[in-house]
mmCIF file of C-alpha atoms in Angstrom:
data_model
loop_
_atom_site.group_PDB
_atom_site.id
_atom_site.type_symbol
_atom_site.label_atom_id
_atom_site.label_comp_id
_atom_site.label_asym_id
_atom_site.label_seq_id
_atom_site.Cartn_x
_atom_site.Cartn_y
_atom_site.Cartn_z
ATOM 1 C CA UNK A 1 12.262 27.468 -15.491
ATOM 2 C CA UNK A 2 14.124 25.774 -13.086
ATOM 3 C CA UNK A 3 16.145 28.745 -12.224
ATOM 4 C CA UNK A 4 13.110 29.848 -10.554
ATOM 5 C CA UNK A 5 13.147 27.216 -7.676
ATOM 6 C CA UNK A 6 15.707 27.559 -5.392
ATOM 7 C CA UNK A 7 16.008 23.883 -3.788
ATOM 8 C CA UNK A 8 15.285 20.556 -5.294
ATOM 9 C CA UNK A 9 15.218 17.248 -4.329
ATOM 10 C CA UNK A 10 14.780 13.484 -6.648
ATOM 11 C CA UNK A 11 13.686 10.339 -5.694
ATOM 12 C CA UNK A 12 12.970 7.691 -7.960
ATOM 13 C CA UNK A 13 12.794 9.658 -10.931
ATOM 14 C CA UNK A 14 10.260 12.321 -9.263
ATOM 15 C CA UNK A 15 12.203 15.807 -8.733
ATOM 16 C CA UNK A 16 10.496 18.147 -5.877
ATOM 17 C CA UNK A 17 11.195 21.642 -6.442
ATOM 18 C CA UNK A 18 10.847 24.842 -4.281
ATOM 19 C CA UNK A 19 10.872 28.477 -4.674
ATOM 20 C CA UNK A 20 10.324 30.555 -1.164
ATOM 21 C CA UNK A 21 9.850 34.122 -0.820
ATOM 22 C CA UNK A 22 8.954 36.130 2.340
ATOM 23 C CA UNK A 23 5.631 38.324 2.299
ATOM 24 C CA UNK A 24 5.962 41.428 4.377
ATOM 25 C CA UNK A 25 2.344 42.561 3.671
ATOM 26 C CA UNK A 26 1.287 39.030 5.710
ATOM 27 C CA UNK A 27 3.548 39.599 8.330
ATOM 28 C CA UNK A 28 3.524 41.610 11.585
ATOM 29 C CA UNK A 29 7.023 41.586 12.746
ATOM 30 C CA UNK A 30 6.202 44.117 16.425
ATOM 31 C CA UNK A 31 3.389 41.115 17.016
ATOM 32 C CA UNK A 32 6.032 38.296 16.361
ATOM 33 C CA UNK A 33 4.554 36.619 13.343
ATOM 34 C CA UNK A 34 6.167 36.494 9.997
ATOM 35 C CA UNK A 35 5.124 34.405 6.698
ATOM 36 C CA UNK A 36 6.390 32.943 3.946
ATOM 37 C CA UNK A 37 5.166 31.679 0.523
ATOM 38 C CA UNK A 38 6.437 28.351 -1.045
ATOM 39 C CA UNK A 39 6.122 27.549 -4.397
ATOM 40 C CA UNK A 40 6.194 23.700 -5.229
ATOM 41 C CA UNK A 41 6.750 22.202 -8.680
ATOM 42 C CA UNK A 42 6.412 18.263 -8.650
ATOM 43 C CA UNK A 43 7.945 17.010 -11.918
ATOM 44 C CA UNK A 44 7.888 13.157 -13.177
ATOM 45 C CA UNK A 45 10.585 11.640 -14.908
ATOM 46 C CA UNK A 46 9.741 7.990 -13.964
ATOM 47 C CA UNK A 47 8.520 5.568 -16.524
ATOM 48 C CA UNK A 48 5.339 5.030 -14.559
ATOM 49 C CA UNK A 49 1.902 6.729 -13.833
ATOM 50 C CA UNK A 50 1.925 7.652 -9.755
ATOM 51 C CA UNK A 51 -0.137 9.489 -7.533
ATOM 52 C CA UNK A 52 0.062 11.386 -4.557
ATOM 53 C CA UNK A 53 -1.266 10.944 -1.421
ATOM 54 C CA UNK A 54 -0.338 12.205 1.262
ATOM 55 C CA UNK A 55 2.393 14.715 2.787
ATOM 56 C CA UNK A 56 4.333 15.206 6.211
ATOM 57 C CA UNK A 57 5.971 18.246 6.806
ATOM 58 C CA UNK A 58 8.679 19.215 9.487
ATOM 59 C CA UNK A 59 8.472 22.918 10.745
ATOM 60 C CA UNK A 60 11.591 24.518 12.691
ATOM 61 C CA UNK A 61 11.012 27.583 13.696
ATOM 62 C CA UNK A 62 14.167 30.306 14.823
ATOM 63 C CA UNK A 63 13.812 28.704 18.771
ATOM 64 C CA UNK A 64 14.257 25.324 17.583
ATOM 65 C CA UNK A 65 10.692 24.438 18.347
ATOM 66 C CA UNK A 66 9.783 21.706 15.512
ATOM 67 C CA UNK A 67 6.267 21.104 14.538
ATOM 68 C CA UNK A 68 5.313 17.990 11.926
ATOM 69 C CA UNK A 69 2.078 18.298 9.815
ATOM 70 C CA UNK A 70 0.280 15.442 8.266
ATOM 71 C CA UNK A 71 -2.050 15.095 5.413
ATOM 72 C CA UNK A 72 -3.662 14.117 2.607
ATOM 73 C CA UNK A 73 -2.546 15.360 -0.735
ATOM 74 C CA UNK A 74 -1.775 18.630 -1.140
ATOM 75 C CA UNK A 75 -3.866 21.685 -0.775
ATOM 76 C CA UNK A 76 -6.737 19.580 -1.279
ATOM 77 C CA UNK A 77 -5.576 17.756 -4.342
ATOM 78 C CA UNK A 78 -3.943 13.921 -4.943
ATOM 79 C CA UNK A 79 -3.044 15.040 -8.277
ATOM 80 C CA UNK A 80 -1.869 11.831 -10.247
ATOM 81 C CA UNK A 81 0.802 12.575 -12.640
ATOM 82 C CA UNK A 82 1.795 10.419 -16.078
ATOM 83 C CA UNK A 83 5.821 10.229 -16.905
ATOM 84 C CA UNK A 84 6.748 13.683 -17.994
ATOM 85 C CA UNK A 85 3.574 15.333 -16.406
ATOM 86 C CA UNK A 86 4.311 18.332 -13.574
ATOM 87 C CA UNK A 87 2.263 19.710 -11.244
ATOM 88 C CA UNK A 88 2.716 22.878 -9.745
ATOM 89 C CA UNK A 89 0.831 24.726 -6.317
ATOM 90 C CA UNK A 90 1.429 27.203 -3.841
ATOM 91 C CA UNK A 91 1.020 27.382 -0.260
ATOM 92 C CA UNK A 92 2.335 29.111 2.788
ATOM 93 C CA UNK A 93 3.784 28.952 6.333
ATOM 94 C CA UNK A 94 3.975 31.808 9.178
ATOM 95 C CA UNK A 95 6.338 31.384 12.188
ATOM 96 C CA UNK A 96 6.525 33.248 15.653
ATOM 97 C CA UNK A 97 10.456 33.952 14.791
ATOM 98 C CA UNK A 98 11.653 35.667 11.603
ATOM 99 C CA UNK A 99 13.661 32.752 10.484
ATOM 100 C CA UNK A 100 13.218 28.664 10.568
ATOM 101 C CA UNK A 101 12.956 26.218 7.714
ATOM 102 C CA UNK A 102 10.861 23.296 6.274
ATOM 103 C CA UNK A 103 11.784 20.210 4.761
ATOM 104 C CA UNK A 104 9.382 16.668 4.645
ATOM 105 C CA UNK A 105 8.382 14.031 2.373
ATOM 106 C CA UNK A 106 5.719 13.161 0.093
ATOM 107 C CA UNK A 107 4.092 9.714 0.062
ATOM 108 C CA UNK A 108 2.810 8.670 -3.619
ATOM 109 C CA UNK A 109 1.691 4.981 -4.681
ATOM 110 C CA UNK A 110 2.934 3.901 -8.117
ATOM 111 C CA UNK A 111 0.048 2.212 -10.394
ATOM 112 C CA UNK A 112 0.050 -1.139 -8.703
ATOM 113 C CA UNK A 113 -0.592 0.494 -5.530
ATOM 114 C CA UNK A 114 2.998 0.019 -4.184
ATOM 115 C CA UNK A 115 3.485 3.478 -1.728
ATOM 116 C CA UNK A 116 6.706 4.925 -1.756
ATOM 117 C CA UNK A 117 8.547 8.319 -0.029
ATOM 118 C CA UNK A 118 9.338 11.019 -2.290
ATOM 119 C CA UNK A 119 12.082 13.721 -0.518
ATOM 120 C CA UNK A 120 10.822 17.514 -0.072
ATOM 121 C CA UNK A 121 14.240 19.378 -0.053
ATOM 122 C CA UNK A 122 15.375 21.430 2.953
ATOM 123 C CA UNK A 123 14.860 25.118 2.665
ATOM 124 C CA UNK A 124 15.494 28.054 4.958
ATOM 125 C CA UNK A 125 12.176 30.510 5.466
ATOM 126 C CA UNK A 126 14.701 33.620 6.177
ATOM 127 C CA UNK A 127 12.915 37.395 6.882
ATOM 128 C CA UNK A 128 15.089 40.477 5.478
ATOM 129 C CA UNK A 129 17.056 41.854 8.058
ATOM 130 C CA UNK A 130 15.725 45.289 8.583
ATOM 131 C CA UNK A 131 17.394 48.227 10.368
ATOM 132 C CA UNK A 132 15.766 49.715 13.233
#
């Protein structure tokens, strides 16, 4: 399984892993927007229970331009996960340039309440070059 993710990151026993893939059918390259779907698989090899809260994501598109999203859980979810528990979702980003990349943290609180900052790894969002 895990050499379906692409990029992984640990921190304090909790491994963040992501698989990326461009969508053509979502994008419209001659109206500038392209998209990409991200695959993340949160896996926990701590000795504790933890839960997560909240997420901040940082957004550079091709131009440099960085945007930073904030919020709770993940697509709608604070899943809590037990030592050697996973949880998986998908989500997606689209960008006004056909390449960029994404990389962020996750903020999770361990069972006495204690928050700490769990690394999302870097990854590029890269469209196919096509020929013209």
């Amino acid at each position: 399984m895990k050499e379906l993710f692409q990029h992984s990151a640990m921190t304090d026993g909790i491994t963040v892993r992501v698989a990326v893939n461009f969508l053509p059918e979502q994008s419209q390259p001659d109206a500038g927007k392209w998209f990409w779907v991200y695959h993340i698989r949160i896996e926990n090899a701590s000795h504790e229970r933890v839960q997560l809260m909240t997420r901040h994501w940082r957004i550079t598109d091709g131009a440099g331009m960085v945007a930073h999203v904030d919020g709770d859980g993940v697509v709608g979810e604070q899943p809590i996960l037990a030592p050697g528990e996973a949880h998986d979702y998908v989500s997606g980003c689209p960008l006004d340039t056909p390449h960029g990349s994404m990389e962020g943290f996750y903020t999770f609180h361990r069972e006495d309440g204690t928050p700490f900052e769990v690394r999302i790894p870097f990854f590029p969002l890269a469209a196919p070059a096509t020929a013209e």
